[in-house]
Coordinates of C-alpha atoms in Angstrom, one line a residue:
X1 CA 0.0 0.0 0.0
X2 CA 1.4 3.3 -1.1
X3 CA -0.4 6.5 -0.1
X4 CA -0.6 9.9 -1.9
X5 CA 1.2 12.3 0.4
X6 CA -0.1 15.6 -0.9
X7 CA -3.7 14.8 -0.2
X8 CA -3.8 15.3 3.6
X9 CA -7.2 14.5 5.2
X10 CA -8.9 17.7 6.2
X11 CA -6.0 20.1 5.4
X12 CA -5.6 22.7 2.7
X13 CA -2.9 22.2 0.1
X14 CA -1.1 25.2 1.6
X15 CA -1.0 23.4 4.9
X16 CA 1.6 20.8 3.8
X17 CA 4.5 20.6 6.2
X18 CA 8.2 20.1 5.6
X19 CA 9.8 19.2 9.0
X20 CA 13.3 19.8 10.1
X21 CA 13.8 16.7 12.2
X22 CA 12.3 13.2 13.0
X23 CA 13.9 10.0 14.4
X24 CA 11.6 7.4 12.8
X25 CA 14.4 5.5 11.0
X26 CA 16.3 5.1 14.3
X27 CA 13.1 4.1 16.1
X28 CA 12.2 1.5 13.5
X29 CA 15.7 0.0 13.6
X30 CA 15.9 -0.1 17.3
X31 CA 12.7 -2.1 17.8
X32 CA 11.5 -3.7 14.7
X33 CA 12.9 -6.0 12.0
X34 CA 10.3 -5.4 9.3
X35 CA 10.8 -1.8 8.3
X36 CA 7.8 -1.6 6.0
X37 CA 5.4 -3.2 8.4
X38 CA 6.5 -0.9 11.2
X39 CA 6.1 2.2 9.0
X40 CA 2.6 1.1 7.9
X41 CA 1.2 -0.1 11.2
X42 CA 3.2 0.7 14.3
X43 CA 2.3 3.5 16.7
X44 CA 5.1 5.9 15.8
X45 CA 4.8 9.7 15.5
X46 CA 5.7 9.4 11.8
X47 CA 4.0 6.6 9.9
X48 CA 2.5 6.3 6.4
X49 CA -1.0 7.0 7.7
X50 CA 0.0 9.7 10.1
X51 CA 1.9 11.6 7.5
X52 CA -1.0 11.5 5.1
X53 CA -3.5 12.5 7.7
X54 CA -1.5 15.5 9.0
X55 CA -0.1 16.8 5.7
X56 CA 3.5 15.9 6.4
X57 CA 5.0 16.2 2.9
X58 CA 8.6 15.6 3.8
X59 CA 11.4 16.4 6.2
X60 CA 14.9 15.6 7.6
X61 CA 15.1 11.9 8.5
X62 CA 17.7 11.5 11.1
X63 CA 20.3 8.8 11.6
X64 CA 21.2 8.5 15.3
X65 CA 23.9 6.3 16.9
X66 CA 22.2 4.6 19.8
X67 CA 24.4 2.7 22.4
X68 CA 22.1 -0.3 22.3
X69 CA 19.5 -1.7 19.9
X70 CA 16.3 -1.5 22.1
X71 CA 12.9 0.2 21.8
X72 CA 13.0 3.9 22.5
X73 CA 12.1 4.8 26.1
X74 CA 10.6 8.3 26.4
X75 CA 10.1 7.9 30.2
X76 CA 13.6 9.3 30.9
X77 CA 12.6 12.5 29.2
X78 CA 9.1 12.8 30.8
X79 CA 10.3 15.1 33.5
X80 CA 13.3 17.4 33.7
X81 CA 13.4 18.1 37.5
X82 CA 17.0 16.7 37.6
X83 CA 19.7 17.8 35.2
X84 CA 20.8 14.9 33.0
X85 CA 24.5 14.6 32.4
X86 CA 26.1 14.5 29.0
X87 CA 25.9 11.0 27.6
X88 CA 29.1 8.9 27.4
X89 CA 31.0 8.7 24.2
X90 CA 30.0 5.9 21.8
X91 CA 32.7 4.0 20.0
X92 CA 33.0 4.8 16.3
X93 CA 32.6 1.2 14.9
X94 CA 29.4 0.8 17.0
X95 CA 28.1 4.1 15.8
X96 CA 28.9 3.4 12.2
X97 CA 27.1 0.0 12.4
X98 CA 24.0 1.7 13.7
X99 CA 24.0 4.5 11.1
X100 CA 24.5 2.2 8.1
X101 CA 21.7 -0.1 9.3
X102 CA 19.4 2.9 9.6
X103 CA 20.2 4.0 6.1
X104 CA 19.2 0.5 5.2
X105 CA 15.8 1.0 6.9
X106 CA 15.3 4.1 4.8
X107 CA 16.3 2.4 1.6
X108 CA 13.9 -0.4 2.2
X109 CA 11.1 2.1 2.7
X110 CA 12.1 3.9 -0.5
X111 CA 12.2 0.6 -2.5
X112 CA 8.7 -0.1 -1.2
X113 CA 7.5 3.3 -2.4
X114 CA 6.8 4.8 1.0
X115 CA 9.6 7.4 1.2
X116 CA 11.6 9.1 -1.5
X117 CA 15.0 10.6 -0.6
X118 CA 16.4 13.7 -2.3
X119 CA 19.9 15.2 -2.6
X120 CA 18.8 18.7 -3.4
X121 CA 16.1 21.2 -2.7
X122 CA 14.8 20.9 -6.2
X123 CA 14.4 17.2 -5.9
X124 CA 12.5 17.7 -2.6
X125 CA 10.1 20.0 -4.4
X126 CA 9.7 17.5 -7.2
X127 CA 8.8 14.7 -4.9
X128 CA 6.3 16.8 -3.0
X129 CA 4.7 18.1 -6.2
X130 CA 4.3 14.5 -7.3
X131 CA 2.6 13.5 -4.0
X132 CA 5.6 11.5 -2.7
X133 CA 6.8 11.7 0.9
X134 CA 10.2 13.5 0.6
X135 CA 13.1 12.7 2.8
X136 CA 16.5 14.4 3.4
X137 CA 19.1 12.2 5.1
X138 CA 20.5 13.8 8.3
X139 CA 23.2 12.5 10.6
X140 CA 22.5 13.5 14.2
X141 CA 26.0 13.4 15.8
X142 CA 29.2 12.8 13.9
X143 CA 30.1 9.8 16.1
X144 CA 30.6 7.4 13.2
X145 CA 32.9 9.7 11.2
X146 CA 36.7 9.0 11.2
X147 CA 39.3 11.6 11.8
X148 CA 40.3 11.6 8.1
X149 CA 36.6 12.3 7.2
X150 CA 36.5 9.4 4.7
X151 CA 33.2 8.2 6.2
X152 CA 31.7 11.6 5.6
X153 CA 32.4 11.2 1.9
X154 CA 31.0 7.7 1.9
X155 CA 27.8 8.9 3.6
X156 CA 27.5 11.7 1.2
X157 CA 27.6 9.1 -1.6
X158 CA 24.7 7.4 0.2
X159 CA 22.7 10.6 0.1
X160 CA 23.6 12.4 3.3
X161 CA 23.0 16.1 3.0
X162 CA 22.7 17.4 6.5
X163 CA 24.9 16.8 9.6
X164 CA 24.5 17.6 13.2
X165 CA 28.0 17.9 14.6
X166 CA 27.0 16.4 18.0
X167 CA 24.2 15.0 20.0
X168 CA 24.3 15.6 23.8
X169 CA 27.6 13.8 24.4
X170 CA 31.3 14.2 23.7
X171 CA 32.9 13.4 20.4
X172 CA 36.3 14.0 18.9
X173 CA 34.7 16.9 17.0
X174 CA 33.1 18.9 19.8
X175 CA 30.9 18.8 22.9
X176 CA 27.2 18.5 23.2
X177 CA 25.2 20.2 25.9
X178 CA 23.8 18.3 28.8
X179 CA 20.0 18.4 29.3
X180 CA 19.6 20.9 32.1
X181 CA 17.4 23.8 33.2
X182 CA 18.3 27.3 34.4
X183 CA 21.4 27.6 32.3
X184 CA 22.1 28.4 28.7
X185 CA 24.2 26.4 26.3
X186 CA 27.6 27.8 27.5
X187 CA 28.4 24.5 29.1
X188 CA 31.7 23.5 27.7
X189 CA 34.3 23.8 25.0
X190 CA 33.6 24.5 21.4
X191 CA 34.8 22.6 18.3
X192 CA 38.1 20.8 18.3
X193 CA 40.5 21.2 15.3
X194 CA 38.9 18.0 13.9
X195 CA 35.5 19.6 14.3
X196 CA 36.5 22.7 12.4
X197 CA 37.9 20.5 9.6
X198 CA 34.6 18.6 9.6
X199 CA 32.7 21.8 9.1
X200 CA 35.0 22.8 6.3
X201 CA 34.6 19.5 4.5
X202 CA 30.8 19.7 4.8
X203 CA 30.9 23.1 3.1
X204 CA 33.1 21.7 0.3
X205 CA 30.7 18.8 -0.3
X206 CA 27.5 20.7 0.1
X207 CA 26.2 19.3 3.4
X208 CA 24.1 21.4 5.8
X209 CA 25.8 21.9 9.2
X210 CA 23.3 21.7 12.1
X211 CA 24.2 23.3 15.4
X212 CA 21.4 21.7 17.5
X213 CA 22.8 20.0 20.7
X214 CA 26.1 21.9 20.3
X215 CA 27.5 24.1 23.1
X216 CA 27.3 27.8 22.7
X217 CA 31.0 28.0 22.0
X218 CA 30.6 25.4 19.3
X219 CA 27.8 27.4 17.8
X220 CA 30.0 30.5 17.5
X221 CA 32.8 28.4 16.1
X222 CA 30.5 27.3 13.3
X223 CA 29.5 31.0 12.8
X224 CA 33.2 31.9 12.3
X225 CA 33.4 29.4 9.5
X226 CA 30.9 31.6 7.6
X227 CA 27.7 30.8 5.8
X228 CA 24.2 30.2 7.0
X229 CA 23.7 29.1 10.6
X230 CA 21.2 26.3 11.1
X231 CA 19.5 24.7 14.1
X232 CA 17.1 22.1 12.8
X233 CA 15.3 21.4 16.1
X234 CA 16.0 24.0 18.7
X235 CA 13.8 26.6 20.6
X236 CA 14.2 29.9 22.3
X237 CA 16.0 30.1 25.6
X238 CA 14.1 33.3 26.6
X239 CA 10.8 31.3 26.6
X240 CA 12.2 28.1 28.1
X241 CA 15.6 28.4 29.9
X242 CA 17.2 25.0 29.2
X243 CA 20.6 24.3 27.7
X244 CA 19.2 22.9 24.4
X245 CA 17.6 26.2 23.5
X246 CA 19.1 29.2 21.8
X247 CA 19.7 32.7 23.2
X248 CA 18.3 35.7 21.4
X249 CA 21.8 36.5 20.2
X250 CA 22.0 33.1 18.6
X251 CA 18.6 33.4 17.0
X252 CA 19.4 36.8 15.6
X253 CA 22.6 35.4 14.1
X254 CA 20.6 32.7 12.4
X255 CA 18.5 35.3 10.7
X256 CA 21.4 37.6 9.9
X257 CA 23.2 34.7 8.1
X258 CA 20.1 33.7 6.1
X259 CA 19.9 30.5 8.0
X260 CA 17.1 28.4 9.6
X261 CA 15.8 27.3 13.0
X262 CA 13.1 24.6 13.4
X263 CA 10.6 24.6 16.2
X264 CA 11.2 21.6 18.5
X265 CA 7.9 20.1 19.7
X266 CA 9.6 18.2 22.6
X267 CA 7.8 19.2 25.8
X268 CA 11.1 19.7 27.8
X269 CA 12.1 22.5 25.4
X270 CA 8.8 24.3 25.0
X271 CA 8.2 25.9 28.5
X272 CA 9.6 25.9 32.0
X273 CA 6.5 23.8 33.1
X274 CA 7.2 21.4 30.2
X275 CA 10.7 20.9 31.7
X276 CA 9.5 20.4 35.2
X277 CA 6.5 18.2 34.5
X278 CA 7.0 16.8 31.1
X279 CA 3.7 18.4 30.0
X280 CA 3.2 21.2 27.5
X281 CA 0.6 22.3 25.0
X282 CA 0.0 23.9 21.7
X283 CA -0.1 27.4 23.2
X284 CA 3.5 26.9 24.4
X285 CA 4.4 26.1 20.8
X286 CA 2.8 29.4 19.6
X287 CA 4.7 31.3 22.3
X288 CA 7.9 29.8 21.1
X289 CA 7.1 30.6 17.5
X290 CA 6.3 34.2 18.4
X291 CA 9.7 34.7 20.0
X292 CA 11.6 32.8 17.3
X293 CA 10.0 34.9 14.6
X294 CA 10.7 38.1 16.5
X295 CA 14.4 37.3 16.9
X296 CA 15.3 35.4 13.7
X297 CA 12.8 36.8 11.3
X298 CA 9.8 35.2 9.7
X299 CA 11.8 34.0 6.7
X300 CA 14.2 31.9 8.9
X301 CA 11.8 29.8 11.1
X302 CA 10.3 26.5 10.3
X303 CA 9.3 23.2 11.9
X304 CA 11.7 20.9 13.6
X305 CA 9.4 18.6 15.4
X306 CA 11.7 15.9 16.9
X307 CA 8.9 13.4 16.1
X308 CA 9.8 9.9 17.4
X309 CA 12.7 11.4 19.4
X310 CA 10.9 13.3 22.2
X311 CA 7.7 13.4 24.2
X312 CA 5.0 15.5 22.4
X313 CA 2.8 18.2 23.9
X314 CA -0.9 17.7 24.7
X315 CA -2.9 17.6 21.5
X316 CA 0.0 16.5 19.3
X317 CA 0.1 12.7 19.5
X318 CA 1.7 12.3 16.1
X319 CA 2.2 13.8 12.7
X320 CA -1.5 13.3 12.2
X321 CA -2.2 16.2 14.6
X322 CA -0.2 18.8 12.7
X323 CA -3.5 20.5 11.5
X324 CA -4.1 21.4 15.2
X325 CA -0.9 23.4 15.3
X326 CA -1.9 25.1 12.0
X327 CA -5.3 25.9 13.4
X328 CA -3.6 27.5 16.4
X329 CA -1.5 29.6 14.1
X330 CA -4.7 30.9 12.4
X331 CA -6.2 31.7 15.8
X332 CA -3.0 33.7 16.6
X333 CA -3.6 35.7 13.4
X334 CA -0.5 34.6 11.7
X335 CA -1.9 35.0 8.2
X336 CA -1.8 32.5 5.4
X337 CA 1.5 33.8 3.8
X338 CA 3.3 33.5 7.2
X339 CA 1.8 30.1 7.9
X340 CA 3.0 28.7 4.5
X341 CA 6.5 30.0 5.2
X342 CA 6.6 28.4 8.6
X343 CA 5.2 25.1 7.5
X344 CA 7.1 24.4 4.4
X345 CA 8.3 27.3 2.2
X346 CA 11.2 28.6 4.4
X347 CA 12.8 25.2 4.6
X348 CA 12.4 24.5 0.9
X349 CA 13.7 27.9 -0.1
X350 CA 16.7 27.5 2.2
X351 CA 17.5 23.9 1.0
X352 CA 17.2 24.9 -2.7
X353 CA 19.6 27.7 -2.1
X354 CA 22.1 25.6 -0.2
X355 CA 21.8 22.3 -2.0
X356 CA 20.5 23.2 -5.5

């Protein structure tokens, strides 16, 4: 069964969403052997049915090196009363095994006709126009990449077009922030010399560099390399003061460099109450969007849901509920042009400019 992606149930064609981050490939690999059956039937945030119902037309599909192959446990992220330390480093061979297997999950879904990967913004647009669910391969954390960066070139050949330098752990390239409240992302060192070389090679190849999870010092190291600053799934620190969120200065820099920031739906990053209780709502999402637009500019904000990688707010059980967020935007008087930018157009314009 292959579904038509650009015919969302109950949504206007202008309400199609291109999302900056989901973890469904990792989640399928961690808990299920049959990728197609899982994508069609399992209770994930992103499935064939949920994408169609919610108007999810495409997005960044993340590859994430997990320390053990086991079903995702969101319970550890259900409440942030206690700061969570930076995760221990994962060995490169183990990370590479996990990443290659997750690429395999994506390729099986593609062969079955459920997902169509693109290597450029124009290809993404073509898939969406043809009613196909469009995917951009993204590496969340450079853990599997060797110091000579040969693995980066190999992953590029497999279709990788976006790379998050770190997750919330240490690597030879730089430091990720711990999950903690009441402090900003200035938690450790910036990029190492290897990290700076990795950024330079990404720019040579044409791979988007994502600063999400990176320390503040690392963020400014990426800024020094020049080009557009990107945070695919990060929110505003002024609205929710946790380490994973961006200060106003960082958000302004994203706008000034013609970059992008994607709204993270994860409850811990939406509001202070979301951090302390694990519960947030759609109004918190609107408050985040208001501030992100004010600081970065309306042309530089999009979606970065973290579907299948974080607990979702009340009312957003899966991608099928995206129209509820769109309805809240309309109640907030965003206007149709702005809504279209936030849902899809900003990301696609950026990726077409950066990737062709």
